[in-house]
CSV table of C-alpha atoms in Angstrom, one decimal:
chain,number,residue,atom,x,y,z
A,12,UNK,CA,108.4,85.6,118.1
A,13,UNK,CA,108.1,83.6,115.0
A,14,UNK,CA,105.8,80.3,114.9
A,15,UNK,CA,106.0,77.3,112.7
A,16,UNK,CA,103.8,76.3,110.6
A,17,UNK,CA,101.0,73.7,112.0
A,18,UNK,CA,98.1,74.5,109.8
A,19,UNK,CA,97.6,71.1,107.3
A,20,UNK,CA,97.2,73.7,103.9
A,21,UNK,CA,99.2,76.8,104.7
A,22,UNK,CA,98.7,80.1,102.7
A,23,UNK,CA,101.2,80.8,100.6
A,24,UNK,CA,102.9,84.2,100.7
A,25,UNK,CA,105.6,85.7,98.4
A,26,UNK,CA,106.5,89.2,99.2
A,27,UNK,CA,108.2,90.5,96.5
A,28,UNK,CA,110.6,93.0,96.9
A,29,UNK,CA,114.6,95.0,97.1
A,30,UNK,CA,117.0,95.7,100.2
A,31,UNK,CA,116.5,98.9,100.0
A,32,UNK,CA,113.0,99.4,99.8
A,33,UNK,CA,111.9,102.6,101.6
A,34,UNK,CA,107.9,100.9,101.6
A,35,UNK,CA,108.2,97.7,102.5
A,36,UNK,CA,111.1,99.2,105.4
A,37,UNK,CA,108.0,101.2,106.3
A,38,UNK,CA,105.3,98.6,106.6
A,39,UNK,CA,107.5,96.0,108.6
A,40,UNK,CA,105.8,96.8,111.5
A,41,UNK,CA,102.5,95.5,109.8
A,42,UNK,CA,104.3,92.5,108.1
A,43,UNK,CA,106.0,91.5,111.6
A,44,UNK,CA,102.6,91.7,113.1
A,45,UNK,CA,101.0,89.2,110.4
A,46,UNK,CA,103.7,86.8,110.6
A,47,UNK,CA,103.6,86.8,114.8
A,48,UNK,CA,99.7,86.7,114.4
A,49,UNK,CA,99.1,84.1,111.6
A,50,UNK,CA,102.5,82.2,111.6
A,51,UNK,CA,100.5,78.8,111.9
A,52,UNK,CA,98.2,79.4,108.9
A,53,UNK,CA,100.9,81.4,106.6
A,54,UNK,CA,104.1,79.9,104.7
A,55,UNK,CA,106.2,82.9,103.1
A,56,UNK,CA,109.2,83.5,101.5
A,57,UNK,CA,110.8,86.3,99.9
A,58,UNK,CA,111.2,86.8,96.0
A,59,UNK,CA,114.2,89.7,95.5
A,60,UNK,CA,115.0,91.9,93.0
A,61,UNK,CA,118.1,93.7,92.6
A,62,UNK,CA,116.9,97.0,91.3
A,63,UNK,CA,114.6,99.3,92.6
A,64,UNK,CA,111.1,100.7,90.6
A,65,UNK,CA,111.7,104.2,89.1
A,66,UNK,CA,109.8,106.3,91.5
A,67,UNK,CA,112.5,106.0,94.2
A,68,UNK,CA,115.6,107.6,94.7
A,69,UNK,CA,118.1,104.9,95.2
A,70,UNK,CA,119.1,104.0,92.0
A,71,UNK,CA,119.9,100.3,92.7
A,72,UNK,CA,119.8,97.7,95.5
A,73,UNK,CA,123.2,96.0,96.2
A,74,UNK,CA,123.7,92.6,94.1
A,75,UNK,CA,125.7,91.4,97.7
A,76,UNK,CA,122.9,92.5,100.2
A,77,UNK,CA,120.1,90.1,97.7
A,78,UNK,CA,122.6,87.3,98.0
A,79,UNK,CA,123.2,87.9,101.5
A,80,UNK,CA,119.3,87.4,102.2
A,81,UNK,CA,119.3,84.4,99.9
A,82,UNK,CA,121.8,83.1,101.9
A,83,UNK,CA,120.2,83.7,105.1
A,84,UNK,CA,116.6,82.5,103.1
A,85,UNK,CA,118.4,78.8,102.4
A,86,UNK,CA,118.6,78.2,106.2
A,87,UNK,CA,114.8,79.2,106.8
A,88,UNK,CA,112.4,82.3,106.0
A,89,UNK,CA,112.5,83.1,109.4
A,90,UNK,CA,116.0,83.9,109.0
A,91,UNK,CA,116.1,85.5,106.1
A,92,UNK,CA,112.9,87.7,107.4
A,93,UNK,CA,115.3,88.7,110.6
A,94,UNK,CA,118.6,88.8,108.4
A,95,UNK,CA,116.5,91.5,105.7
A,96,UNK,CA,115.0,93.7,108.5
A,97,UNK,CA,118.3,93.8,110.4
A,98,UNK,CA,119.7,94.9,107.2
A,99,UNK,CA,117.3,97.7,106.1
A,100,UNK,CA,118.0,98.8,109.8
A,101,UNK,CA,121.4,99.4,109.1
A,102,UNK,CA,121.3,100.8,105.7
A,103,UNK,CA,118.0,103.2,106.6
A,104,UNK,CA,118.6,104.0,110.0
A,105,UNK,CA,122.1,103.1,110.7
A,106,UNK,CA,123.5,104.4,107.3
A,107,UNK,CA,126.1,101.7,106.6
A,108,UNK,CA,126.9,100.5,103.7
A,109,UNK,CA,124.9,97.2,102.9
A,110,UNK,CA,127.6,96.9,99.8
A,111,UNK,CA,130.4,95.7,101.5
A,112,UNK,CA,130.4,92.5,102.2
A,113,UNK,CA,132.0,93.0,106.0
A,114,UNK,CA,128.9,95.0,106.9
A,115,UNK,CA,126.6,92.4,105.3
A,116,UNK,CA,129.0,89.7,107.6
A,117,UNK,CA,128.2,91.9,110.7
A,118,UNK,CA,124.7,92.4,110.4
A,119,UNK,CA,124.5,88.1,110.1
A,120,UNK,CA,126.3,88.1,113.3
A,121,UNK,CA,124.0,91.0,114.7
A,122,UNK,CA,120.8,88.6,114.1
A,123,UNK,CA,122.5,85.7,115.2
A,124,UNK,CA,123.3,87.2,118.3
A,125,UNK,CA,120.1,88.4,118.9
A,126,UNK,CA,118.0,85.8,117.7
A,127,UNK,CA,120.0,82.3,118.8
A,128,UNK,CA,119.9,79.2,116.8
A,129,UNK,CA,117.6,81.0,113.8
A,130,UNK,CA,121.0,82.1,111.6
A,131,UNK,CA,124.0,79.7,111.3
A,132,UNK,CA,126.9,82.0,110.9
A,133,UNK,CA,129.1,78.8,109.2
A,134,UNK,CA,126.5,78.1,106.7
A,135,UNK,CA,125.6,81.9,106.0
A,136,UNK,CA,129.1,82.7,105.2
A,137,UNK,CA,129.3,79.1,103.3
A,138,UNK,CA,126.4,80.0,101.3
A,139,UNK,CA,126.7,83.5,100.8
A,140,UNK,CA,128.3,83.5,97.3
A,141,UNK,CA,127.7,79.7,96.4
A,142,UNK,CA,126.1,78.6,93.2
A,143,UNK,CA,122.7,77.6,94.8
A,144,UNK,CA,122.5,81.1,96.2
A,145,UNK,CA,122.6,82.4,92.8
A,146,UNK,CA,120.9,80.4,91.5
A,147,UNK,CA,118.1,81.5,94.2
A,148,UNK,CA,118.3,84.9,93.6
A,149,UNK,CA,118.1,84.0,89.3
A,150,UNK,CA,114.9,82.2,89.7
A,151,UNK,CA,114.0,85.0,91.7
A,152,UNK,CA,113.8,87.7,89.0
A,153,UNK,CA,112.3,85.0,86.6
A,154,UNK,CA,109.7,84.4,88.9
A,155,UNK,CA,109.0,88.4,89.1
A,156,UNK,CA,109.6,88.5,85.2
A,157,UNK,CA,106.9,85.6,84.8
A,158,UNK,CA,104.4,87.2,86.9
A,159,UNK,CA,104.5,90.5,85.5
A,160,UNK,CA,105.4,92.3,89.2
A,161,UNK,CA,106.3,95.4,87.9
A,162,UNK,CA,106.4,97.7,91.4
A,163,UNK,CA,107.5,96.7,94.8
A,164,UNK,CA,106.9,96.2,97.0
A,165,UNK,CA,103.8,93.7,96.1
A,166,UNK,CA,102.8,90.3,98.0
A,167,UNK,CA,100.6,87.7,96.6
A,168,UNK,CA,99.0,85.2,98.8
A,169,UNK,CA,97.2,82.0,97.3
A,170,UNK,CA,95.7,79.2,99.0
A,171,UNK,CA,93.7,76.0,96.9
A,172,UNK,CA,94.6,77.5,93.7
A,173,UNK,CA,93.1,81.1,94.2
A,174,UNK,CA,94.6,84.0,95.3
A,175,UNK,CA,95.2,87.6,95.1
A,176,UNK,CA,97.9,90.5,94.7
A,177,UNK,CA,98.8,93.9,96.5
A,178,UNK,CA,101.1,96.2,95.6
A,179,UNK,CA,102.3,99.1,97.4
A,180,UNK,CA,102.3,100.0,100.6
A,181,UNK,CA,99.9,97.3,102.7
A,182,UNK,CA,98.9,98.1,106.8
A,183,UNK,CA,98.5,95.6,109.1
A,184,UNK,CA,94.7,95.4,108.2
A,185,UNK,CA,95.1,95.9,104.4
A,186,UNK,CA,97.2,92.5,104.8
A,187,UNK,CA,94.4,90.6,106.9
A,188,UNK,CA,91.1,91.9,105.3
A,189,UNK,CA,93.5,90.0,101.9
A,190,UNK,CA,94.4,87.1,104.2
A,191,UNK,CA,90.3,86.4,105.6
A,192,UNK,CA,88.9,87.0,101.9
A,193,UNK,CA,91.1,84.0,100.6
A,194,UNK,CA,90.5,82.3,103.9
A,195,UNK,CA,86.2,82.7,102.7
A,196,UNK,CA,87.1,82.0,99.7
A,197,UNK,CA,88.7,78.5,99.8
A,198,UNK,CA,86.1,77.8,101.9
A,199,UNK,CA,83.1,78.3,99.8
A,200,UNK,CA,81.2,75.9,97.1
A,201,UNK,CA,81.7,79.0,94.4
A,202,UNK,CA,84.4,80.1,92.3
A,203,UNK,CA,86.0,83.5,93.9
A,204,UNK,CA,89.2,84.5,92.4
A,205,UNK,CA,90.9,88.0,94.0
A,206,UNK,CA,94.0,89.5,91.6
């Protein structure tokens, strides 16, 4: 169950990171928990890239399955959240080929089946190849040019302009002992920056 966000100064969250992404398919459990646990004091969204870092063995993500999520992320992050872990489901688990655009159609249905009134199957397919959607997933790797993320996955959470970075592989309490020090952080008198 995903909340809204009610909290007046939300922390932001960008998770940076690929389709295929054997890590970040491996901590979804912990990010899932996060988002369920803090959903009224987090905003998030997800920042793409189309390749992968060098220490994996899938040599590139699929330039469809980053639009795809864009296209899901323009209706909410919510649904792009669902749309990406449906998908890694059925590349990782499922073996199907997140390529081709009908398996990218039918995982869209999958999550709009399963998770009513979060996915718009009109608009997904609408937006799936339109301009603003790449233009989405171009400031995307800008945004991971400009800020120097050179491994995935990472996340960066900031709050009243301080805020902090992990890469790699981050548990369920990895992401929360981050989330409380920026919490203690915008809350005290003294200037505490965490990178």
């Amino acid at each position: 169950m995903y909340v809204t966000n009610s909290f007046s100064q939300p922390i932001k969250i960008v998770y940076y990171t690929y389709p295929l992404c054997q890590i970040s398919w491996g901590m979804q459990e912990s990010w899932r928990r996060l988002v369920k646990t803090y959903g009224d004091r987090i905003s998030f969204q997800f920042c793409l890239a189309r390749e992968n870092d060098k220490s994996s063995d899938v040599e590139l993500s699929s330039y469809s399955a980053c639009l795809a999520v864009k296209a899901a992320g323009l209706q909410s992050p919510t649904a792009a959240d669902l749309f990406l872990n449906k998908l890694r489901e059925a590349a990782m688990e499922e073996k199907r080929d997140i390529s081709r655009v009908d398996v990218l159609v039918e995982v869209a249905r999958e999550v709009n089946k399963q998770h009513r009134g979060l996915l718009d199957l009109h608009r997904f397919g609408k937006d799936f190849d339109a301009k603003a959607t790449r233009q989405a997933l171009h400031a995307d790797l800008e945004k991971i040019h400009r800020n120097r993320i050179d491994s995935f996955p990472t996340i960066t959470m900031t709050l009243a302009g301080k805020g902090l970075k992990l890469a790699g592989h981050s548990s369920y309490q990895r992401l929360t002992t981050a989330l409380h020090k920026l919490l203690g952080a915008s809350d005290s008198a003294s200037q505490v920056s965490y990178g």
